[in-house]
XYZ file of C-alpha atoms in Angstrom:
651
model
C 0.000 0.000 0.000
C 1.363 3.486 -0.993
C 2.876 5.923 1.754
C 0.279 8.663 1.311
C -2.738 5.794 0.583
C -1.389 4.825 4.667
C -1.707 7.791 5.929
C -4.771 8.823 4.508
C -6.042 5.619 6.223
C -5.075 6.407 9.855
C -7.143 9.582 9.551
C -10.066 8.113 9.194
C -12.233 9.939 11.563
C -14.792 12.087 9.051
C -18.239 10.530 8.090
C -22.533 10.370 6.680
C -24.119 7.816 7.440
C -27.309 5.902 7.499
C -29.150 6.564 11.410
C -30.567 3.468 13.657
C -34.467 3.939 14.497
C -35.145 3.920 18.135
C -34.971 0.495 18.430
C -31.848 -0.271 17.054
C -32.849 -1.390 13.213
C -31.245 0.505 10.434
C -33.020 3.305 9.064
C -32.800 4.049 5.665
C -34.275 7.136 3.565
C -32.567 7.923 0.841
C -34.045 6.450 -2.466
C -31.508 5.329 -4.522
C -30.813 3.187 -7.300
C -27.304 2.594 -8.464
C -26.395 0.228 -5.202
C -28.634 -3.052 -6.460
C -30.087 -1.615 -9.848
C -33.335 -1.085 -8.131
C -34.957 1.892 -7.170
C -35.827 1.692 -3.455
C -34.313 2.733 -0.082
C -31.009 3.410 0.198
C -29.153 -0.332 1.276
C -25.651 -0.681 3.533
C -23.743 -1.864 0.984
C -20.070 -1.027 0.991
C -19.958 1.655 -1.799
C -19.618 5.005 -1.768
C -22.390 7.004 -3.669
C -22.949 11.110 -3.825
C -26.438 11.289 -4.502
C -26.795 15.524 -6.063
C -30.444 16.194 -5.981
C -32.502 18.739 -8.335
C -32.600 21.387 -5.717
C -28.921 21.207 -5.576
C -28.821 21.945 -9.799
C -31.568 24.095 -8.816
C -29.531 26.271 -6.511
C -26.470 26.471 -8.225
C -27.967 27.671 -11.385
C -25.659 25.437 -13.459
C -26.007 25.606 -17.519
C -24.695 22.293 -18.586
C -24.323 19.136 -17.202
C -19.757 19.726 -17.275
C -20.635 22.866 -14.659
C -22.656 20.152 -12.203
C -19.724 17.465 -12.435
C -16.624 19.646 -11.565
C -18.225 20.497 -8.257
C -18.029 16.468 -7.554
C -15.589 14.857 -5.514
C -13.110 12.322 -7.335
C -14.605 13.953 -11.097
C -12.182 15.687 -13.220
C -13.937 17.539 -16.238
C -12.344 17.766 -20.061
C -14.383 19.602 -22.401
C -13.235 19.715 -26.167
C -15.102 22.407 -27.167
C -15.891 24.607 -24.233
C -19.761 23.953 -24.911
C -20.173 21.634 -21.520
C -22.055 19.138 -23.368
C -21.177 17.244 -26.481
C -17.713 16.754 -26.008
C -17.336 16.481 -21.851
C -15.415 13.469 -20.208
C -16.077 12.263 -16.574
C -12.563 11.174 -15.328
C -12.995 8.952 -11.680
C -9.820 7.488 -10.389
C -6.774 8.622 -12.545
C -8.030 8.127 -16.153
C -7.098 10.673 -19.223
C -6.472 10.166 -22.293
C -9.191 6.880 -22.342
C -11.233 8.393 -19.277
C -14.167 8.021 -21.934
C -14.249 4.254 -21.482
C -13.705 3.808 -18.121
C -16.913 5.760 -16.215
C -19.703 4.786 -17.102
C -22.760 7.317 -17.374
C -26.364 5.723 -17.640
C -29.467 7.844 -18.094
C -32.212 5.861 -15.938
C -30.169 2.648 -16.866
C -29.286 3.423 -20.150
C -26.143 3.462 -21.247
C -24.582 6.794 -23.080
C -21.249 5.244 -23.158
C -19.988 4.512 -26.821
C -18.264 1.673 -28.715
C -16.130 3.896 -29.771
C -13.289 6.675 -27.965
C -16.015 9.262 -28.441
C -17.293 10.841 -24.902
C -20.816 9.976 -24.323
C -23.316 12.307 -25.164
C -24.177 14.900 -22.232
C -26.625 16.790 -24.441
C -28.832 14.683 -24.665
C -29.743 14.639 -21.039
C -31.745 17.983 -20.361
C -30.811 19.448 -16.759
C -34.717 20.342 -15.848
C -35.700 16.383 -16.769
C -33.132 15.199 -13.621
C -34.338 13.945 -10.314
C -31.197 13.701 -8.932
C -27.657 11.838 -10.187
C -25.950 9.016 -8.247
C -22.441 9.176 -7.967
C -21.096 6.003 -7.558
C -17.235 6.117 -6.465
C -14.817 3.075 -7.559
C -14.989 -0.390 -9.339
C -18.859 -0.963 -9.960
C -17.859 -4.066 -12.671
C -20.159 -6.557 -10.830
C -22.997 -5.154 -11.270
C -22.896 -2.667 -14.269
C -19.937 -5.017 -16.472
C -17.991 -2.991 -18.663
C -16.827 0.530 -18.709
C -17.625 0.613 -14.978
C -13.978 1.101 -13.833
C -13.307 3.977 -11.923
C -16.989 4.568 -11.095
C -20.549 5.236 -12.682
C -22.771 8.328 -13.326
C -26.382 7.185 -12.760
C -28.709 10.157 -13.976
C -32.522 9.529 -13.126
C -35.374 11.682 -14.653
C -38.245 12.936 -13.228
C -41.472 10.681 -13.303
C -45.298 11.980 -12.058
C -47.095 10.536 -9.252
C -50.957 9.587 -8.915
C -53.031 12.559 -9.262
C -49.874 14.750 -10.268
C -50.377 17.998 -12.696
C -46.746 19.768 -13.100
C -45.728 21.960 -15.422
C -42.878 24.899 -16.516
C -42.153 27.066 -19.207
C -38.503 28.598 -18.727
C -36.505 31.397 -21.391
C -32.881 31.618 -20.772
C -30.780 34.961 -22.142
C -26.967 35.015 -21.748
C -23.501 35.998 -23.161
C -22.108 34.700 -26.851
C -25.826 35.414 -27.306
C -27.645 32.554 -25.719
C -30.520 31.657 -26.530
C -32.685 28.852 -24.520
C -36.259 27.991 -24.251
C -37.812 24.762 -22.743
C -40.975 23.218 -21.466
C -42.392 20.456 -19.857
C -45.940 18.809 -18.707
C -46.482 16.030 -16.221
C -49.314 14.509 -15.426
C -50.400 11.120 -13.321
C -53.661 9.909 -13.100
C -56.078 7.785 -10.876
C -55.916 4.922 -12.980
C -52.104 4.189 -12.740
C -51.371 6.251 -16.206
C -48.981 8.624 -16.016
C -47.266 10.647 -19.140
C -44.608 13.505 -19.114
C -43.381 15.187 -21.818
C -40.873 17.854 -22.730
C -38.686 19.928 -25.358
C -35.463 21.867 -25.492
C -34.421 24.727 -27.686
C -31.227 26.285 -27.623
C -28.798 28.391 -30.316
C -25.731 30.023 -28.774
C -22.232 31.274 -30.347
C -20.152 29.603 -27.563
C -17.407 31.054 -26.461
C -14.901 30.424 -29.478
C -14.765 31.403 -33.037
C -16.700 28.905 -35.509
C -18.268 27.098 -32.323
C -21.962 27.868 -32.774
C -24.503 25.403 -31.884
C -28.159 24.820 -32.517
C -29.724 22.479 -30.571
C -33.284 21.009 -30.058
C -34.757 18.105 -28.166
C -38.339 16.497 -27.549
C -39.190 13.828 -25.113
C -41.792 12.076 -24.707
C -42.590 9.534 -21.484
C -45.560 6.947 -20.932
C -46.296 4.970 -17.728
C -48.752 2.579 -16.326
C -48.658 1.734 -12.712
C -50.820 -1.231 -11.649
C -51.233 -3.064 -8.262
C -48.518 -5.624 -8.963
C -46.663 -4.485 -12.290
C -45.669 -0.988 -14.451
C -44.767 -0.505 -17.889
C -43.037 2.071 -19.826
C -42.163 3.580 -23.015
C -40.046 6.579 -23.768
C -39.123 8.204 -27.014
C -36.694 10.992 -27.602
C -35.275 12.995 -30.451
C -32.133 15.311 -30.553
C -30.746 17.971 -33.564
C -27.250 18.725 -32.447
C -25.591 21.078 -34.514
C -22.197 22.402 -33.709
C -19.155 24.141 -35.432
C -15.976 22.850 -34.068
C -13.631 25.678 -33.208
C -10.449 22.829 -32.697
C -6.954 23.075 -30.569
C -4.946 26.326 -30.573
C -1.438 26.753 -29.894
C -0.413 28.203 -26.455
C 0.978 30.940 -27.993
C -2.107 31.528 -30.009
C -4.196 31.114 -26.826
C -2.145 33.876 -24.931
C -3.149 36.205 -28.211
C -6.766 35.375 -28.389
C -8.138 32.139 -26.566
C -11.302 32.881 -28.722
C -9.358 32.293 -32.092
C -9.836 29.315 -34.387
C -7.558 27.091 -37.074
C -10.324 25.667 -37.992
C -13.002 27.726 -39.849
C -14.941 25.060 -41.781
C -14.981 22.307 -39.083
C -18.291 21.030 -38.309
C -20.729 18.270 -36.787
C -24.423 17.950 -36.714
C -25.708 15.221 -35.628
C -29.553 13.580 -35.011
C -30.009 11.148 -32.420
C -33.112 8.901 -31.669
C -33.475 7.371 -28.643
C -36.259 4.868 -27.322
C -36.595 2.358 -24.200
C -39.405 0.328 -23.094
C -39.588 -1.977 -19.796
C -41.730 -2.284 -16.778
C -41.755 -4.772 -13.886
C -43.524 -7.576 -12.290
C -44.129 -8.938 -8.975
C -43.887 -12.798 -9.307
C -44.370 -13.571 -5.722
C -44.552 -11.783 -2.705
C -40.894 -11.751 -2.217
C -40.031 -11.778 -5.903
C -40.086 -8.943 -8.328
C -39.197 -9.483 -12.416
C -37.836 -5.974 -13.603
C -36.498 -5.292 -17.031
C -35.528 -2.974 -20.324
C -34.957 -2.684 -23.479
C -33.333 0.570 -25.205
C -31.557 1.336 -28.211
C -30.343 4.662 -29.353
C -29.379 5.827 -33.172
C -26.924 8.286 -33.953
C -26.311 9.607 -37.457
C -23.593 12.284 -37.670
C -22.307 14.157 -40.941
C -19.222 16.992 -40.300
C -15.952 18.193 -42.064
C -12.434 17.978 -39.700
C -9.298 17.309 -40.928
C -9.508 19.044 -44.370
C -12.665 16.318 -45.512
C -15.899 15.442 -44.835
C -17.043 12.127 -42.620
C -20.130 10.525 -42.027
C -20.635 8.617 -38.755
C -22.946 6.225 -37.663
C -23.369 4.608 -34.029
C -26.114 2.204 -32.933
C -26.235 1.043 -29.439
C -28.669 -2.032 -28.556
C -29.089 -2.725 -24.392
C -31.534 -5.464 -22.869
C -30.800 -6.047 -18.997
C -33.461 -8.219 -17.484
C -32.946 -9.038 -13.672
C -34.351 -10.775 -11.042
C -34.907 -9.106 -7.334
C -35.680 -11.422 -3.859
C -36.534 -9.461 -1.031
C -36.508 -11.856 2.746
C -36.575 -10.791 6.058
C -34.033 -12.580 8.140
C -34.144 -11.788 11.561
C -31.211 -9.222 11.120
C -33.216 -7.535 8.386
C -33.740 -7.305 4.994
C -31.819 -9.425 2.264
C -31.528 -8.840 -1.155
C -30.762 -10.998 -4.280
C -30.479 -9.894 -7.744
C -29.717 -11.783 -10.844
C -29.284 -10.440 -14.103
C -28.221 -10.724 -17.875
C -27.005 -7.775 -19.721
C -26.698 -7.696 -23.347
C -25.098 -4.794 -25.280
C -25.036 -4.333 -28.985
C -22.777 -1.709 -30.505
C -22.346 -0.934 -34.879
C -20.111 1.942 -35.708
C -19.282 2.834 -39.008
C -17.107 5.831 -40.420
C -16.533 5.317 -44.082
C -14.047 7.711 -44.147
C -11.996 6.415 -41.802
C -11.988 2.932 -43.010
C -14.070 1.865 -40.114
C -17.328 -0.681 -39.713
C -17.166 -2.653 -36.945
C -19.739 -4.526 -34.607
C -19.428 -5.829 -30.571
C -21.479 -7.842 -28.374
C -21.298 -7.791 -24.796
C -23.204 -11.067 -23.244
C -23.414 -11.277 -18.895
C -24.597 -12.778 -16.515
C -24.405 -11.525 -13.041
C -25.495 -12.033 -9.422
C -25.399 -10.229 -6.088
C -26.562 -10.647 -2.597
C -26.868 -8.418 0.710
C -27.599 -10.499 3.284
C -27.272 -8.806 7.378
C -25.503 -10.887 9.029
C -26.200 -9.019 12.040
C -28.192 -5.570 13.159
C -25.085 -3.683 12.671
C -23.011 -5.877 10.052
C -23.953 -6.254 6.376
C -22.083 -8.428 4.025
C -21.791 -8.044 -0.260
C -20.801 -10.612 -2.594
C -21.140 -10.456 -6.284
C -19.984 -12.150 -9.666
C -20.184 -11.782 -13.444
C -19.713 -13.698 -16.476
C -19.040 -11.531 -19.724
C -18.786 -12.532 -23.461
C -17.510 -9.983 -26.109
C -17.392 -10.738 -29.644
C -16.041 -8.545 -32.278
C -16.321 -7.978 -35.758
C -14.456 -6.194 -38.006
C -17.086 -5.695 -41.105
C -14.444 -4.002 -43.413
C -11.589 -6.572 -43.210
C -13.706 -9.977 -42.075
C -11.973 -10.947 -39.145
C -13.248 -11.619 -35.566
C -12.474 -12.143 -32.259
C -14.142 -13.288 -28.711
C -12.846 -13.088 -24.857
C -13.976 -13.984 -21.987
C -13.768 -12.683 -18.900
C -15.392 -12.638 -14.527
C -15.411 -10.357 -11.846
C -16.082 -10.534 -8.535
C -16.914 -8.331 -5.599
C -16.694 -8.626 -1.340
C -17.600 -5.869 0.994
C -18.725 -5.371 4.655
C -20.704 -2.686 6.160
C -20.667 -1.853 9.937
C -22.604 0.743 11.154
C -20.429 1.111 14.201
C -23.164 4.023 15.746
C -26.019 5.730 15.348
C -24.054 8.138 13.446
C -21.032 6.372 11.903
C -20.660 3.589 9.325
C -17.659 1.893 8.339
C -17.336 -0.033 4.769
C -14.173 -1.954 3.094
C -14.513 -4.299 0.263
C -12.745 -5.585 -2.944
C -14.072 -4.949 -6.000
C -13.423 -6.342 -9.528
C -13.634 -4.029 -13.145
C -13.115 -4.079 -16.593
C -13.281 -2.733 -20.020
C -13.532 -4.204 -23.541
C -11.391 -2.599 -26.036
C -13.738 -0.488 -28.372
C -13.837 -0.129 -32.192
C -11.466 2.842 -32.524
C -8.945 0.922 -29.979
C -8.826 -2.538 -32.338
C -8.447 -0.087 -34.915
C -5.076 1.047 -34.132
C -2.998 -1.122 -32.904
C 1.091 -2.458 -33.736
C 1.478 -4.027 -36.909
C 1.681 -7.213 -34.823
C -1.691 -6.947 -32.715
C -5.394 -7.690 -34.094
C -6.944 -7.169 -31.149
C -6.193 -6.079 -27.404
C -7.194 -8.169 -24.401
C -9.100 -6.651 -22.270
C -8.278 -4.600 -19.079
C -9.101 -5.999 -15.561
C -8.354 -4.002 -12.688
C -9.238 -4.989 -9.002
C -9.592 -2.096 -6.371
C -9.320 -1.969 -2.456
C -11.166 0.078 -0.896
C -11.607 1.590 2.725
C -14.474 4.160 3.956
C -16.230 5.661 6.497
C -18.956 7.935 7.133
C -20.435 10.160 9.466
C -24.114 12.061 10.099
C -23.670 14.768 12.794
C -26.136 17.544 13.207
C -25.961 19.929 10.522
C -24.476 18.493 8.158
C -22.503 15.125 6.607
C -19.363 13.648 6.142
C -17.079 10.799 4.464
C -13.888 9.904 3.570
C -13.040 6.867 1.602
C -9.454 5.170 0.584
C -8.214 3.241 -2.677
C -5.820 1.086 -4.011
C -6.359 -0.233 -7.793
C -4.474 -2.527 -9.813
C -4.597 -2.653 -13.295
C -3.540 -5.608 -15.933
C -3.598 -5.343 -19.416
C -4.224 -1.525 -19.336
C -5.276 -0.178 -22.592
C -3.371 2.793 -22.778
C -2.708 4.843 -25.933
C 1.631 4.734 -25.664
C 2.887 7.307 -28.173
C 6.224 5.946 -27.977
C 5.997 2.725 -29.749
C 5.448 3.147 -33.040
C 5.431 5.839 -36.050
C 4.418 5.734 -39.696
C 3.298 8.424 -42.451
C 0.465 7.982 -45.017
C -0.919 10.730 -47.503
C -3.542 12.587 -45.708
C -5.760 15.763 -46.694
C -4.594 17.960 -43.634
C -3.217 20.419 -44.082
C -3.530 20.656 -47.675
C -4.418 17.953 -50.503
C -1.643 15.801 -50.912
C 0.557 16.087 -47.561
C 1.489 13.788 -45.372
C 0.927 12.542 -42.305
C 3.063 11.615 -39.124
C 1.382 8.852 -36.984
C 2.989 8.653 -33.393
C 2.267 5.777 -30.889
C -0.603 3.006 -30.775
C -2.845 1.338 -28.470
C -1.400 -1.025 -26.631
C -1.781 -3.477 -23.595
C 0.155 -2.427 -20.065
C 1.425 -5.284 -18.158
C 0.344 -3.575 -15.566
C -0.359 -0.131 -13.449
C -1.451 1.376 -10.909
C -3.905 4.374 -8.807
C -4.382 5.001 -5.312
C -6.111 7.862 -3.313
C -8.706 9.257 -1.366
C -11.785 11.779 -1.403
C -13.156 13.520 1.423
C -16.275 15.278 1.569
C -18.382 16.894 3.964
C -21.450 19.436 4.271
C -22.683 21.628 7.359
C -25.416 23.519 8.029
C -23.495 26.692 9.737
C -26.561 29.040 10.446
C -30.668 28.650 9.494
C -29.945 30.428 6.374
C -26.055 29.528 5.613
C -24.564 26.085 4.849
C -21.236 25.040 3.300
C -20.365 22.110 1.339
C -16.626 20.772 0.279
C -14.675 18.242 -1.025
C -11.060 17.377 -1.361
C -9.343 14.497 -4.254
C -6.190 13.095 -3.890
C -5.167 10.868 -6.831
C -1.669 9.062 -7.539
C -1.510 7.773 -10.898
C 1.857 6.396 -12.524
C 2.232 3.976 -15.357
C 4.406 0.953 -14.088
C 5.634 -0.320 -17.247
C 6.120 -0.070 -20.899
C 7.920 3.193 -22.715
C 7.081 5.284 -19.936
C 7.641 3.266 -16.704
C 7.719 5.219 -13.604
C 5.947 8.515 -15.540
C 2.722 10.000 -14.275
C -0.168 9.742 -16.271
C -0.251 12.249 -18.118
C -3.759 15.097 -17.783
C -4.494 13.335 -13.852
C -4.237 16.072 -11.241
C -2.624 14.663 -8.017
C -5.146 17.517 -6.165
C -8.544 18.486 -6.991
C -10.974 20.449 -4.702
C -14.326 22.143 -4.382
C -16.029 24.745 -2.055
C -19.566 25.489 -2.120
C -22.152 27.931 -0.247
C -25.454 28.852 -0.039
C -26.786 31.658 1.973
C -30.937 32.435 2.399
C -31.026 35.936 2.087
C -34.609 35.665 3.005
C -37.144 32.698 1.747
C -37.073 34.375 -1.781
C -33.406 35.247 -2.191
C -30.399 32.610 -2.134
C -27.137 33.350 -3.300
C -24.590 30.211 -4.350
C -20.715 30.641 -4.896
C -18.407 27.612 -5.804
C -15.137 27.360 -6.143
C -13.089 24.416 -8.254
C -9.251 23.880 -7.771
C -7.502 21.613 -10.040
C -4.182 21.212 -9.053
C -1.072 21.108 -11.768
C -0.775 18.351 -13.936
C 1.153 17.211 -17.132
C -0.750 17.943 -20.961
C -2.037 14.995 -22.266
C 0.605 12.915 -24.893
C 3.632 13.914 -22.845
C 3.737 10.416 -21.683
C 7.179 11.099 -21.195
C 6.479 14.059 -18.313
C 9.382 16.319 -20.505
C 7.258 19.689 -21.379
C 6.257 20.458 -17.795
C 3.770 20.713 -15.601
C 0.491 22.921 -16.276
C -0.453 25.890 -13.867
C -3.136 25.102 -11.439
C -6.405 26.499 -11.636
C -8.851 27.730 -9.599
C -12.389 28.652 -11.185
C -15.044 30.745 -9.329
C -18.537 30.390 -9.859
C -21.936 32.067 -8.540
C -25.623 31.569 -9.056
C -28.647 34.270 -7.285
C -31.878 32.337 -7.320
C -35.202 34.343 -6.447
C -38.503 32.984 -6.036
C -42.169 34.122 -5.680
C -44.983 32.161 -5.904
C -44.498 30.402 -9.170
C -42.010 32.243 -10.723
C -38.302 31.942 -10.222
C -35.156 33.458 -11.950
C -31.699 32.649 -11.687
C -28.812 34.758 -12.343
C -25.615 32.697 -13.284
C -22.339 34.182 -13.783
C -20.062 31.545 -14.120
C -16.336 31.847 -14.117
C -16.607 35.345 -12.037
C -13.015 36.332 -12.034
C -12.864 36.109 -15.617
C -10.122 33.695 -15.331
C -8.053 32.310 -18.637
C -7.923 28.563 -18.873
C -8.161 25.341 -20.622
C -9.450 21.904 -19.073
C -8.358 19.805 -22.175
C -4.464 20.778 -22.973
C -2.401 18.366 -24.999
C 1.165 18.470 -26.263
C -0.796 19.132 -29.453
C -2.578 22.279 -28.682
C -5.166 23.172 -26.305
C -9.227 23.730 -26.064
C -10.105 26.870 -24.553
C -12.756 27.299 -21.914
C -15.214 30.416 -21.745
C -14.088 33.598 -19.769
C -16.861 35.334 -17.381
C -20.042 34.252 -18.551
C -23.739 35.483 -17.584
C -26.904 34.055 -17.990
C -29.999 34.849 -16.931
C -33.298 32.201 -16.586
C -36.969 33.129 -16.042
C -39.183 30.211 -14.806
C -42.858 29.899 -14.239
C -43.634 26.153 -13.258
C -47.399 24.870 -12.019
């Protein structure tokens, strides 16, 4: 175990946790759904989850789902094109360059991870359809398979109750003129029928030249709730339009961050989405729960001096089984499952038409082994077969995981978890693509992380601090310091060529280790603080670059929030994001320097009457100059000071 991973250990003495009713049985009322892939009350399983709720977006006025996730403990943000949607990556536990592919983020289960190194698609989730989002911290392969590496993103969307009319109209206004209306209508009847439906329109110049974006969405949401079953069905449909402004020089960025190379670059795509599923309760202590989803993606653009087309299908079905028995320690649960996942991707363009198939079969129990003392043991089975259209080969692998925890809620205040936990990650279409002359395919990566926690409820406020130690074999890693060929290539003109550095190779092996601390409390009635600290030590441990740190992973990351109630109308919110220095992405070989650290300041005023509410955003208040996706190659600027003003009337 690492030095500072030790220490970090032996101060173990922050905490939330889950209270004891008066007579002594555990208490649980949080609803959550990413601990057993069922939505009830929160469970003592050992895992870490931040559950942000929609009076927390609410409050902090965010625009954009990458604003929401840099406030999160163990989350570092990179944004492509400074538009906090299209082209954000979540990276948990020391991840860069292939961060991408290993969090997974799930909208109510589904799956908005790609087969491909493309981030998935933040857009398409619309901030005023969210519940809440589950953060789930570490190795979650057991019981979400692959991608689930250095944690998951578990979005849920608002549903109606019985007897439920809701409604809101909102009209957003702000800098690189913003422009942003949406709309929504919920309603749940008598009779178990239930139907919510919304759409998004938004055109804004973004911050950079040749980034303007036109964007419009439509959702709509069908339910039937009976005595013993509910169904579902859910359609949406997405127009994303966006010029890509591309990488700038750092000399270019110290003239005008707002400059472009590229003038012509675009990408507009259309998405269609659609799930269906429902649930059944075989037996008393039985339930049958299961969907089926499948999302289209058709994208045409011009990068690189030429046009592409791009096309992505994505194909889930994840039926599961749920036991519920009282023991006389309480409640145990058993799930069983089978996950399928269905991926095409084509790119003509780019020589690329591929298809994978993810087959599992998983299980998982919680079963109290005392009042106080819960135990977790889980295992899956996964199949991948790939199939390279354009040059007719194939391949299959096979693969488990497994998963052990205890929980010990050691008070009526304190809980105490440690487990082992197994994860993994297929290599995708764009991976197999490029690999050493000698390599069809890579095998895939298996990590298996250690993990200590505990955490605290006090009055006022919350607490928790949980330790890690991963290691990873068979890594896929992209090592720009194996190989290097030229080919004739349309960039920068018609007829030059090309230098290729590096390919994606297989680690022997690696490592990360850390911790996160957060905690929350309630100072005064009306003022409340909230914070949270990330230490993460990540260093490849063989191959070219033995020894190095991985490049883009910031050993320190922290956030401080606060709200203050001027009065029952008037909050004001201010947060404030530290990422500590770090090395650019591609300098594997840690030679060009460290990057400065930055510290971004944001602040929301939120006033309500009656049914009207307005937000004032300005985000990045002291106008600070930075990037959050820098590579040897040139670097993505983020907006300066940005302000935006929303009007709501809901009902």
């Amino acid at each position: 175990m690492k030095p500072m991973l030790s220490a970090s250990l032996a101060v173990l003495a922050l905490a939330p946790a889950t209270v004891l009713a008066a007579d002594g049985s555990k208490k649980y009322e949080e609803v959550v759904v990413s601990e057993t892939r069922v939505e009830g009350p929160q469970m003592p399983v050992a895992t870490s989850i931040t559950v942000i709720t929609a009076k927390d977006i609410e409050i902090s006025g965010v625009t954009n789902f990458a604003e929401l996730l840099r406030t999160q403990a163990g989350i570092q943000v990179q944004d492509l094109d400074g538009s906090g949607g299209r082209s954000v990556v979540a990276s948990m536990r020391g991840f860069s360059s292939n961060a991408a592919n290993n969090t997974l983020i799930l909208v109510d289960g589904r799956r908005l991870n790609n087969p491909s190194l493309a981030g998935p698609d933040l857009n398409s989730v619309v901030l005023d359809d969210i519940e809440r989002v589950e953060v789930v911290h570490g190795s979650a392969g057991v019981l979400y398979g692959d991608q689930a590496v250095g944690g998951v993103i578990n979005i849920i969307t608002r549903r109606p109750g019985a007897g439920d009319l809701a409604g809101n109209f909102s009209a957003s206004h702000g800098s690189d003129d913003l422009e942003r209306y949406s709309a929504s209508l919920s309603q749940g009847f008598g009779n178990g029928l239930s139907y919510r439906v919304s759409g998004v329109s938004k055109v804004t110049d973004n911050y950079r030249d040749n980034n303007e974006g036109n964007y419009g969405s439509g959702l709509l949401h069908l339910r039937f709730q009976g005595a013993r079953s509910h169904i579902f069905v859910e359609g949406q449909k997405i127009d994303d339009d966006l010029n890509l402004a591309g990488a700038i020089s750092e000399a270019q960025f110290k003239v005008d961050p707002r400059q472009t190379n590229n003038p012509d670059d675009f990408s507009n795509r259309e998405t269609e989405l659609a799930r269906f599923g429902g649930s059944y309760q075989l037996a008393e202590n039985w339930q049958l729960l299961g969907e089926y989803a499948w999302r289209d993606e058709d994208t045409a653009g011009f990068s690189w001096g030429s046009g592409f087309n791009q096309y992505t299908r994505v194909e889930t079905l994840n039926p599961r089984l749920q036991g519920s028995f009282e023991t006389s320690h309480g409640k145990m649960l058993l799930t069983l499952g089978y996950d399928s996942v269905q991926s095409e991707h084509e790119i003509p363009e780019y020589y690329i038409e591929a298809e994978q198939e993810i087959d599992a079969y998983y299980g998982q129990i919680i079963y109290p082994l005392s009042s106080r003392l819960t135990f977790t043991a889980g295992a899956r089975v996964s199949e991948v077969e790939d199939n390279n259209i354009l040059f007719g080969s194939k391949h299959d692998d096979e693969l488990e995981a497994y998963e052990l925890g205890l929980s010990f809620q050691l008070n009526e205040t304190v809980r105490l978890f440690v487990r082992s936990a197994d994860a993994f990650r297929f290599a995708n279409v764009d991976e197999n693509g490029f690999t050493l002359p000698t390599v069809a395919y890579l095998k895939p990566q298996t990590s298996n992380s250690k993990e200590l926690g505990v955490e605290w409820r006090y009055t006022g406020g919350t607490a928790k601090l949980v330790a890690y130690d991963m290691d990873i074999d068979d890594e896929i890693y992209y090592d720009s310091g194996v190989y290097n060929f030229s080919y004739p290539c349309n960039f920068p003109g018609p007829g030059d060529i090309c230098d290729i550095y590096g390919a994606n190779v297989n680690l022997p092996s690696s490592s990360r280790n850390g911790f996160i601390a957060e905690a929350s409390y309630q100072l005064t009635p009306s003022l409340w603080l909230k914070g949270n600290y990330t230490y993460t030590d990540a260093e490849v441990m063989s191959g070219s670059f033995d020894g190095k740190d991985v490049p883009y992973v910031a050993s320190n990351i922290a956030s401080l929030s606060a709200g203050y109630d001027f009065c029952e109308q008037l909050t004001l919110y201010l947060d404030a994001n530290y990422t500590g220095s770090r090395y650019r992405l591609d300098d594997d070989s840690n030679a060009s320097g460290k990057l400065d650290s930055d510290t971004v300041v944001d602040m929301n005023l939120l006033w309500q009457v009656g049914r009207w509410k307005a937000n004032l955003r300005i985000s990045n208040l002291t106008d600070r100059d930075y990037s959050n996706y820098n590579s040897v190659y040139g670097l993505y600027p983020q907006p300066d000071r940005t302000i935006a003003g929303k009007v709501t009337y809901s009902f």
